Amino acid sequence: MRSLVRMFRFVRPYRWYAAGALTLLLGMVGADLLIPRLTQRIIDQGIAAGDMRVIATTALAMIGAAIVSTLFAVANTILSVRVGQGFAHDVRSALMRKVQTFSFRNLDRLQTGQLIVRTTSDVAMVEMIVAMSLRILTRAPVWVVGSMVLLTLTSRQLAWLLVAFVPVIVALVSVFLARARPMFLGVQKQLERLNTVLQENLAGVRVVKAFVRERHEARRFDRENEALMRKNIHVMSFFAVLTPSMTLLVNLGVVGAIWLGGRAAIGGTMTVGQVVASVNYLTYALFPMMLIAGMMGPLSAAEASASRILEVLDAEPDVREKPQSQRLSASGSPRGARVAFKDVTFAYDGDGGEPVLRGVSLVAEPGETVAILGATGSGKSTLIHLIPRFYDVTGGRVTVDGVDVRDLPLADLRRQVGIALQEAVLFTGTVRDNIRFGRPEASEEEVIAAAQAAQAHEFILNLPQGYDTVVGERGVNLSGGQRQRIAIARALLVRPRILILDDSTSAVDIETEVKLQDALDRLMAEDHSATRFVVAQRISTVLLADKIVVLDRGRVAAIGTHDELLRGSPIYQDIYASQLGNGGVDRGA
Ligand SMILES: Nc1ncnc2c1ncn2[C@@H]1O[C@H](COP(=O)(O)OP(=O)(O)O)[C@@H](O)[C@H]1O
Ligand SMILES: [Mg+2]
């Protein structure tokens, strides 16, 4: 139960509610434990002695105890719910905040489906145990001990019976517990797999339809769905044995107590009232053990969930800030930053892995536009992701104005960078809010200027509510090219010193591309406020760049201006010939 215990730090803010719940619980158990004693009194001093007054007063006391117990139970539940829900809320927030600190590498490892299951279903599972433990789990031991003490006081003989039973029950429960945990881990893992398939299918439902793969995908889902059902049935069946066996044990205990007590009463060593009270106490002592046994299922499930939650909370973001990060010197060029790659090597799976970039060296002077050209998979996106430290280099270094990016505060570094990622993701909200994402305080004029520069202004005005149009989930009511242009406007608006456009023109039609190209050309020619990295697959996109870097399988194959490369680089000549040789409208590699 190590993970659950560790999760208890999230209960701390609610410890006073928890303390209140536990106090009420003690009162509840006290009132409950009084009842057999009072029963004994009614039988021995009321019924057997023929005293109606004792019966009446004791009955009143019993009612009182029952009412107190009920009121306490209600208050206890309310407090427990408060603790449980507060706990769940805080854990969900902590998970969300943790995920925000993740590097791209962390995110590569934990899939969205996994994170969703952990933030919802796993948290709910642990929350249930937290609330339950304030109601049932902690009540049970108090109840057991209290009943044992009272049973010993009422009849020492019958107390021995309990002593014989306890080890049997403890053994049974521990065997179950040991076997249950891996099963519950299996169930949650399966739930994750189901969620991943589901999530992929919902996100990619259009692709599925386009390729008429509905049946295939439905089958894939069915497989995981069925596996989940089987695993659940397996666990439940396993537990189907536990609770009835416990009931059987308790019933055997009661029969034993009645048999022993009956003999003692006939022999005159116990009163009938004592026998009844003892049988009750015995039941009280055994019954909570059943409760605990019944909770073993959820408890192991919660332990499994807690360990999965902690796996996320414990994950080390591998892009970390140094304790004494440097500031970018104020003398850095206001026009744009100087960005340099020095002998950079990078592998996605760390040191031992297959490098995706090898020995890359290049320099972008302030205000320069560097075009990065290369086939799909040559490492273009990877290269530019190293600038804002989405990943850290495996070897060599990346510097901004001479400072290693690893020595800069992350927020400082990333505020210098405006980036339009290859896949333009928009958030649910208005077009304006999406453009203002990186600088919510930007004025209307600035938003429009950015949209104009990104060739987005015109089509935005043609949307039903212009800049107030709400773009749907993932921006589905916009075309890919429109989304990309909004993403470019979003990158321009932050007035970055380093502007990065990753394949921004790949999803737009030829006409838009020409316009966008135009806008980019103008940006390149007029505005030197930023150093630019423009990833492109098409030569037409790069003609005007100050520097063209041709990547080939992770290596710099050539570097220079268009004219230089056309003269000196065979690989560039090839690309040029294949693309411009037949009219310049070919899509690149
Ligand atoms: N997140 C990732 N994890 C592991 N490998 C990756 C990841 N992203 C890209 N790769 C691999 O790195 C190589 C370069 O990819 P990328 O930089 O995206 O190329 P490009 O942008 O030039 O098309 C490819 O072989 C690709 O499979
Ligand atoms: Mg790419």
Coordinates of C-alpha atoms in Angstrom, one line a residue, residues 100-585:
Q100 CA 2.6 21.3 -18.2
T101 CA 6.2 20.9 -17.0
F102 CA 6.8 17.9 -19.2
S103 CA 9.4 18.1 -22.0
F104 CA 8.5 16.8 -25.4
R105 CA 10.4 13.7 -24.5
N106 CA 8.1 13.0 -21.5
L107 CA 5.1 13.6 -23.7
D108 CA 6.4 11.2 -26.3
R109 CA 6.4 8.5 -23.6
L110 CA 3.0 9.1 -21.9
Q111 CA 0.3 8.9 -24.5
T112 CA -2.7 11.2 -24.3
G113 CA -5.0 8.3 -23.6
Q114 CA -2.9 7.3 -20.6
L115 CA -2.9 10.8 -19.2
I116 CA -6.6 11.1 -19.5
V117 CA -7.3 7.8 -17.7
R118 CA -4.9 8.7 -14.9
T119 CA -6.4 12.2 -14.4
T120 CA -10.0 10.9 -14.4
S121 CA -10.6 7.3 -13.6
D122 CA -7.5 6.7 -11.5
V123 CA -8.1 9.8 -9.4
A124 CA -11.7 8.8 -8.9
M125 CA -10.6 5.4 -7.7
V126 CA -8.2 6.8 -5.1
E127 CA -10.7 9.4 -4.1
M128 CA -13.3 6.7 -3.3
I129 CA -10.8 5.0 -1.0
V130 CA -10.0 8.2 0.8
A131 CA -13.6 8.9 1.5
M132 CA -14.3 5.3 2.4
S133 CA -11.4 5.1 4.8
L134 CA -12.9 8.0 6.7
R135 CA -16.2 6.1 6.9
I136 CA -15.6 2.3 6.8
L137 CA -12.0 1.5 6.8
T138 CA -11.1 3.3 10.0
R139 CA -14.4 2.4 11.7
A140 CA -13.8 -1.3 11.2
P141 CA -10.7 -1.7 13.4
V142 CA -12.2 0.5 16.1
W143 CA -15.3 -1.5 16.0
V144 CA -13.3 -4.8 16.1
V145 CA -11.2 -3.7 19.1
G146 CA -14.2 -2.2 20.9
S147 CA -16.3 -5.3 20.4
M148 CA -13.4 -7.5 21.5
V149 CA -13.0 -5.6 24.7
L150 CA -16.7 -5.6 25.5
L151 CA -17.0 -9.3 24.6
T152 CA -14.2 -10.1 27.0
L153 CA -15.9 -8.1 29.7
T154 CA -19.2 -9.8 29.0
S155 CA -18.0 -13.4 28.6
R156 CA -14.4 -14.5 28.7
Q157 CA -15.3 -18.0 27.5
L158 CA -16.8 -16.7 24.2
A159 CA -13.9 -14.3 23.7
W160 CA -11.7 -17.3 23.0
L161 CA -13.8 -18.2 20.1
L162 CA -13.0 -14.9 18.5
V163 CA -9.3 -15.4 19.1
A164 CA -9.5 -18.7 17.1
F165 CA -11.2 -17.0 14.2
V166 CA -9.1 -13.9 13.7
P167 CA -6.0 -15.6 12.2
V168 CA -8.1 -17.5 9.7
I169 CA -9.7 -14.3 8.5
V170 CA -6.4 -12.4 8.4
A171 CA -4.8 -15.2 6.4
L172 CA -7.6 -15.3 3.9
V173 CA -7.6 -11.6 3.3
S174 CA -3.8 -11.3 2.9
V175 CA -3.8 -14.1 0.3
F176 CA -6.5 -12.3 -1.7
L177 CA -4.7 -9.0 -1.4
A178 CA -1.4 -10.3 -2.7
R179 CA -3.1 -11.8 -5.8
A180 CA -5.5 -9.0 -6.5
R181 CA -3.0 -6.1 -7.1
P182 CA -1.5 -7.3 -10.4
M183 CA -5.0 -8.0 -11.6
F184 CA -6.2 -4.5 -11.0
L185 CA -3.0 -3.1 -12.5
G186 CA -3.9 -5.2 -15.6
V187 CA -7.4 -3.8 -15.7
Q188 CA -6.3 -0.1 -15.6
K189 CA -3.6 -0.8 -18.2
Q190 CA -6.2 -2.3 -20.4
L191 CA -8.5 0.7 -19.8
E192 CA -5.6 2.8 -21.0
R193 CA -5.2 0.8 -24.2
L194 CA -8.9 1.1 -24.9
N195 CA -8.7 4.8 -24.3
T196 CA -5.8 5.2 -26.7
V197 CA -7.7 3.4 -29.5
L198 CA -10.8 5.4 -28.7
Q199 CA -8.9 8.7 -28.6
E200 CA -7.1 8.0 -31.9
N201 CA -10.3 7.1 -33.5
L202 CA -12.2 10.1 -32.4
A203 CA -9.4 12.4 -33.4
G204 CA -8.8 10.6 -36.7
V205 CA -12.4 9.7 -37.5
R206 CA -12.2 11.6 -40.8
V207 CA -9.2 9.6 -41.9
V208 CA -10.9 6.4 -40.9
K209 CA -13.9 7.2 -43.0
A210 CA -11.8 8.4 -45.9
F211 CA -10.0 5.1 -46.1
V212 CA -13.1 3.1 -45.4
R213 CA -11.5 1.6 -42.4
E214 CA -14.5 1.7 -40.1
R215 CA -14.8 -2.0 -39.8
H216 CA -11.1 -2.5 -39.2
E217 CA -11.1 0.2 -36.5
A218 CA -14.2 -1.1 -34.9
R219 CA -12.6 -4.6 -34.7
R220 CA -9.5 -3.1 -33.2
F221 CA -11.7 -1.3 -30.6
D222 CA -13.7 -4.5 -30.0
R223 CA -10.5 -6.4 -29.3
E224 CA -9.4 -4.0 -26.6
N225 CA -13.0 -3.7 -25.3
E226 CA -13.4 -7.4 -25.0
A227 CA -10.0 -7.8 -23.3
L228 CA -11.2 -5.2 -20.8
M229 CA -14.4 -7.0 -20.2
R230 CA -12.6 -10.3 -19.7
K231 CA -10.1 -8.8 -17.3
N232 CA -12.9 -7.2 -15.3
I233 CA -14.9 -10.4 -15.1
H234 CA -11.8 -12.2 -14.0
V235 CA -11.1 -9.8 -11.1
M236 CA -14.8 -9.7 -10.1
S237 CA -15.1 -13.5 -10.1
F238 CA -12.0 -13.7 -8.0
F239 CA -13.6 -11.4 -5.5
A240 CA -16.9 -13.2 -5.8
V241 CA -15.3 -16.0 -3.7
L242 CA -14.0 -13.7 -1.0
T243 CA -17.1 -12.0 0.4
P244 CA -19.3 -15.1 0.7
S245 CA -16.5 -17.0 2.3
M246 CA -16.2 -14.3 4.9
T247 CA -20.0 -14.4 5.5
L248 CA -19.7 -18.2 6.0
L249 CA -16.9 -17.7 8.5
V250 CA -19.0 -15.1 10.4
N251 CA -22.0 -17.4 10.4
L252 CA -19.9 -20.3 11.7
G253 CA -18.7 -18.0 14.5
V254 CA -22.2 -17.1 15.4
V255 CA -23.3 -20.7 15.5
G256 CA -20.3 -21.6 17.6
A257 CA -21.1 -18.8 20.0
I258 CA -24.8 -19.8 20.4
W259 CA -23.8 -23.4 20.9
L260 CA -21.2 -22.6 23.6
G261 CA -23.3 -19.8 25.2
G262 CA -26.4 -22.0 25.2
R263 CA -24.6 -24.7 27.0
A264 CA -23.3 -22.1 29.5
A265 CA -26.7 -20.7 30.1
I266 CA -28.3 -24.1 30.6
G267 CA -25.5 -25.0 33.0
G268 CA -26.2 -21.7 34.8
T269 CA -22.7 -20.1 34.3
M270 CA -24.1 -17.3 32.0
T271 CA -27.4 -15.4 32.0
V272 CA -29.5 -15.4 28.8
G273 CA -28.8 -11.7 28.5
Q274 CA -25.0 -12.3 28.6
V275 CA -25.3 -14.9 25.8
V276 CA -27.3 -12.6 23.6
A277 CA -24.9 -9.7 24.2
S278 CA -21.9 -11.9 23.5
V279 CA -23.3 -13.2 20.3
N280 CA -24.0 -9.6 19.3
Y281 CA -20.5 -8.5 20.1
L282 CA -19.0 -11.4 18.3
T283 CA -21.0 -10.5 15.2
Y284 CA -19.9 -6.9 15.7
A285 CA -16.3 -8.0 15.8
L286 CA -16.5 -10.3 12.8
F287 CA -18.8 -8.1 10.6
P288 CA -16.3 -5.3 10.1
M289 CA -13.7 -7.9 9.1
M290 CA -16.2 -8.7 6.3
L291 CA -16.4 -5.0 5.5
I292 CA -12.6 -4.8 5.3
A293 CA -12.5 -7.9 3.2
G294 CA -15.1 -6.4 0.9
M295 CA -13.0 -3.3 0.6
M296 CA -9.9 -5.3 -0.4
G297 CA -10.9 -5.2 -4.0
P298 CA -11.4 -1.4 -4.3
L299 CA -8.3 -1.0 -2.0
S300 CA -6.0 -3.0 -4.3
A301 CA -7.5 -1.2 -7.3
A302 CA -6.8 2.1 -5.6
E303 CA -3.3 1.1 -4.8
A304 CA -2.8 0.3 -8.5
S305 CA -4.3 3.6 -9.5
A306 CA -2.2 5.5 -7.0
S307 CA 1.0 4.0 -8.4
R308 CA 0.0 5.1 -11.9
I309 CA -0.8 8.6 -10.7
L310 CA 2.5 8.8 -8.9
E311 CA 4.3 7.6 -12.0
V312 CA 3.1 10.8 -13.7
L313 CA 3.8 13.0 -10.6
D314 CA 7.2 11.5 -10.1
A315 CA 8.3 11.8 -13.7
E316 CA 11.3 14.0 -14.0
P317 CA 10.9 16.6 -16.7
D318 CA 14.2 16.0 -18.6
V319 CA 14.4 19.6 -19.8
R320 CA 15.2 21.3 -16.6
E321 CA 16.4 24.8 -15.7
K322 CA 19.7 25.2 -14.1
P323 CA 19.5 26.7 -10.6
Q324 CA 21.6 29.7 -11.6
S325 CA 20.3 30.4 -15.1
Q326 CA 21.9 33.3 -16.9
R327 CA 19.9 36.2 -18.3
L328 CA 20.2 37.1 -21.9
S329 CA 22.4 40.1 -21.9
A330 CA 20.6 43.4 -22.6
S331 CA 23.2 44.1 -25.3
G332 CA 21.7 41.3 -27.4
S333 CA 20.7 42.6 -30.7
P334 CA 17.2 44.1 -30.7
R335 CA 16.9 43.1 -34.4
G336 CA 17.0 39.4 -33.7
A337 CA 19.0 36.9 -31.9
R338 CA 22.2 35.2 -33.1
V339 CA 21.4 31.5 -33.1
A340 CA 24.2 29.0 -33.5
F341 CA 24.4 25.2 -33.6
K342 CA 27.8 23.8 -32.8
D343 CA 28.5 20.3 -33.7
V344 CA 25.0 19.2 -32.6
T345 CA 24.1 15.6 -32.3
F346 CA 20.6 14.5 -31.3
A347 CA 19.0 11.1 -30.7
Y348 CA 15.3 10.8 -29.5
D349 CA 16.2 7.9 -27.2
G350 CA 19.2 9.5 -25.5
D351 CA 22.9 8.8 -25.6
G352 CA 22.9 5.3 -26.9
G353 CA 20.1 5.8 -29.5
E354 CA 20.3 6.2 -33.2
P355 CA 21.1 9.8 -33.9
V356 CA 18.6 11.8 -35.9
L357 CA 21.0 14.8 -36.2
R358 CA 24.8 14.3 -36.6
G359 CA 27.4 17.0 -36.3
V360 CA 25.2 19.9 -37.3
S361 CA 26.9 23.3 -37.2
L362 CA 25.3 26.5 -38.5
V363 CA 25.0 30.1 -37.6
A364 CA 22.0 32.4 -38.1
E365 CA 23.2 36.0 -37.7
P366 CA 20.7 38.5 -36.2
G367 CA 17.9 39.3 -38.6
E368 CA 18.9 36.6 -41.1
T369 CA 16.5 34.2 -42.7
V370 CA 17.7 30.6 -42.7
A371 CA 15.7 28.2 -44.9
I372 CA 16.0 24.6 -44.0
L373 CA 15.4 22.2 -46.9
G374 CA 15.4 18.5 -46.9
A375 CA 13.3 15.4 -47.5
T376 CA 10.7 14.2 -45.1
G377 CA 12.4 12.6 -42.1
S378 CA 15.7 14.4 -42.7
G379 CA 15.5 16.0 -39.3
K380 CA 14.2 19.5 -40.1
S381 CA 11.6 19.6 -37.4
T382 CA 13.9 18.0 -34.9
L383 CA 16.6 20.7 -35.6
I384 CA 14.3 23.6 -34.9
H385 CA 12.8 22.0 -31.9
L386 CA 16.2 22.2 -30.3
I387 CA 16.1 26.0 -30.3
P388 CA 13.3 26.5 -27.7
R389 CA 14.6 23.4 -25.9
F390 CA 11.6 21.2 -26.7
Y391 CA 14.4 18.6 -26.5
D392 CA 18.0 18.9 -25.3
V393 CA 20.9 18.1 -27.5
T394 CA 22.6 14.8 -27.0
G395 CA 26.0 16.3 -28.0
G396 CA 27.3 19.7 -29.0
R397 CA 25.4 22.9 -28.1
V398 CA 22.8 25.4 -29.3
T399 CA 23.4 29.0 -28.4
V400 CA 21.3 32.2 -28.5
D401 CA 23.4 35.3 -28.5
G402 CA 26.3 33.2 -27.4
V403 CA 24.6 31.7 -24.4
D404 CA 23.9 28.0 -24.3
V405 CA 20.1 27.6 -24.3
R406 CA 20.5 25.2 -21.4
D407 CA 21.8 28.1 -19.3
L408 CA 18.8 30.3 -19.9
P409 CA 15.6 30.3 -17.9
L410 CA 13.1 28.4 -20.0
A411 CA 10.4 31.1 -19.9
D412 CA 12.9 33.8 -21.0
L413 CA 14.2 31.6 -23.8
R414 CA 10.7 30.6 -25.1
R415 CA 9.4 34.2 -24.9
Q416 CA 12.1 35.1 -27.5
V417 CA 10.7 32.5 -29.8
G418 CA 7.6 32.6 -32.0
I419 CA 6.9 29.2 -33.5
A420 CA 4.3 27.8 -35.9
L421 CA 4.6 24.1 -35.5
Q422 CA 4.2 21.7 -38.4
E423 CA 0.7 20.7 -37.1
A424 CA -1.3 23.8 -36.4
V425 CA -3.3 23.2 -33.2
L426 CA -5.9 25.7 -32.4
F427 CA -7.8 25.9 -29.1
T428 CA -11.6 26.2 -28.7
G429 CA -12.3 29.9 -28.7
T430 CA -12.4 32.8 -31.0
V431 CA -10.0 33.4 -33.9
R432 CA -8.8 36.5 -32.0
D433 CA -8.1 34.6 -28.8
N434 CA -6.2 32.0 -30.8
I435 CA -4.0 34.7 -32.4
R436 CA -3.5 36.4 -29.1
F437 CA -2.6 33.1 -27.4
G438 CA 1.0 34.1 -26.7
R439 CA 0.2 37.7 -25.9
P440 CA -3.3 38.1 -24.5
E441 CA -2.8 41.8 -23.9
A442 CA -2.1 42.6 -27.6
S443 CA -4.2 45.4 -29.1
E444 CA -6.8 44.9 -31.9
E445 CA -4.4 46.7 -34.4
E446 CA -1.6 44.4 -33.5
V447 CA -3.8 41.3 -34.0
I448 CA -4.9 42.6 -37.4
A449 CA -1.4 43.4 -38.4
A450 CA -0.2 39.9 -37.5
A451 CA -3.1 38.4 -39.4
Q452 CA -2.3 40.6 -42.4
A453 CA 1.3 39.6 -42.4
A454 CA 0.2 35.9 -42.2
Q455 CA -2.2 36.4 -45.1
A456 CA -5.0 35.5 -42.8
H457 CA -6.8 38.8 -42.5
E458 CA -8.9 38.5 -45.6
F459 CA -10.3 35.1 -45.0
I460 CA -10.9 35.9 -41.3
L461 CA -13.1 38.8 -42.4
N462 CA -15.1 36.4 -44.5
L463 CA -15.8 34.1 -41.6
P464 CA -19.4 34.5 -40.1
Q465 CA -18.3 36.6 -37.1
G466 CA -14.9 37.7 -38.4
Y467 CA -12.4 37.7 -35.6
D468 CA -15.1 36.7 -33.1
T469 CA -15.8 33.4 -34.9
V470 CA -15.4 30.5 -32.6
V471 CA -13.2 27.8 -34.0
G472 CA -14.3 24.4 -33.0
E473 CA -12.6 21.5 -31.4
R474 CA -9.1 21.4 -33.1
G475 CA -10.3 24.1 -35.4
V476 CA -12.3 21.7 -37.6
N477 CA -14.3 24.3 -39.2
L478 CA -11.2 25.8 -40.9
S479 CA -9.2 24.4 -43.7
G480 CA -5.6 23.2 -43.0
G481 CA -4.2 26.2 -44.7
Q482 CA -6.4 28.6 -42.8
R483 CA -5.4 27.0 -39.5
Q484 CA -1.8 27.3 -40.5
R485 CA -2.1 30.9 -41.3
I486 CA -3.7 31.6 -37.9
A487 CA -0.9 29.7 -36.3
I488 CA 1.6 31.9 -38.2
A489 CA -0.2 35.0 -37.1
R490 CA 0.0 33.7 -33.5
A491 CA 3.7 33.3 -33.9
L492 CA 4.2 36.7 -35.4
L493 CA 2.1 38.5 -32.7
V494 CA 4.6 37.7 -29.9
R495 CA 7.1 39.9 -31.8
P496 CA 9.7 37.2 -31.4
R497 CA 13.4 37.7 -31.8
I498 CA 13.5 34.2 -33.3
L499 CA 10.7 33.2 -35.6
I500 CA 10.3 29.6 -36.6
L501 CA 8.0 28.4 -39.2
D502 CA 7.9 24.7 -39.6
D503 CA 6.6 23.6 -43.0
S504 CA 4.0 26.3 -42.7
T505 CA 3.2 26.3 -46.4
S506 CA 2.8 22.6 -46.8
A507 CA -0.9 22.5 -46.1
V508 CA -2.0 25.4 -48.2
D509 CA -3.2 25.5 -51.8
I510 CA -1.0 27.0 -54.5
E511 CA -2.8 30.3 -54.6
T512 CA -2.6 30.8 -50.9
E513 CA 1.0 29.6 -51.0
V514 CA 1.8 32.3 -53.5
K515 CA 0.2 34.9 -51.2
L516 CA 1.9 33.5 -48.1
Q517 CA 5.2 33.4 -50.0
D518 CA 4.6 37.0 -50.9
A519 CA 4.0 37.9 -47.3
L520 CA 7.0 35.9 -46.1
D521 CA 9.1 37.5 -48.7
R522 CA 8.0 40.9 -47.6
L523 CA 8.6 40.0 -44.0
M524 CA 12.1 38.8 -44.9
A525 CA 12.9 41.9 -47.0
E526 CA 11.5 44.6 -44.8
D527 CA 11.4 43.5 -41.3
H528 CA 14.6 42.4 -39.7
S529 CA 13.3 42.4 -36.2
A530 CA 13.6 38.6 -36.0
T531 CA 16.0 35.9 -37.0
R532 CA 14.0 33.4 -39.0
F533 CA 14.1 29.7 -39.5
V534 CA 11.8 28.6 -42.3
V535 CA 11.4 24.9 -42.8
A536 CA 10.4 24.1 -46.3
Q537 CA 10.1 21.2 -48.7
R538 CA 9.8 23.4 -51.7
I539 CA 12.6 25.4 -53.3
S540 CA 10.2 28.2 -54.3
T541 CA 9.9 28.9 -50.6
V542 CA 13.6 29.4 -50.0
L543 CA 14.9 31.3 -52.9
L544 CA 15.1 34.6 -51.0
A545 CA 16.6 33.3 -47.8
D546 CA 20.0 34.6 -46.7
K547 CA 21.1 31.1 -46.0
I548 CA 19.9 27.7 -47.2
V549 CA 20.7 24.7 -45.2
V550 CA 20.2 21.4 -47.0
L551 CA 19.6 18.5 -44.5
D552 CA 20.2 14.9 -45.6
R553 CA 19.5 12.2 -43.2
G554 CA 20.5 14.3 -40.2
R555 CA 23.6 15.8 -41.7
V556 CA 24.1 19.2 -43.2
A557 CA 24.7 18.3 -46.9
A558 CA 25.2 21.9 -48.0
I559 CA 24.9 25.4 -46.7
G560 CA 24.9 28.7 -48.6
T561 CA 22.8 31.1 -50.7
H562 CA 20.7 29.9 -53.6
D563 CA 23.3 31.0 -56.1
E564 CA 26.2 29.4 -54.2
L565 CA 24.3 26.1 -53.8
L566 CA 23.1 26.1 -57.4
R567 CA 26.8 26.3 -58.4
G568 CA 28.3 24.1 -55.8
S569 CA 25.9 21.5 -54.3
P570 CA 24.9 18.5 -56.4
I571 CA 22.1 17.6 -54.0
Y572 CA 20.6 21.1 -54.2
Q573 CA 20.9 21.0 -58.0
D574 CA 18.9 17.8 -57.9
I575 CA 16.2 19.2 -55.8
Y576 CA 16.1 22.3 -57.9
A577 CA 15.9 20.4 -61.1
S578 CA 13.2 18.1 -59.9
Q579 CA 11.0 20.9 -58.6
L580 CA 11.6 23.9 -60.8
G581 CA 12.4 22.0 -63.9
N582 CA 8.8 21.4 -64.5
G583 CA 7.1 24.6 -63.7
G584 CA 7.9 25.0 -60.0
V585 CA 4.6 23.7 -58.7

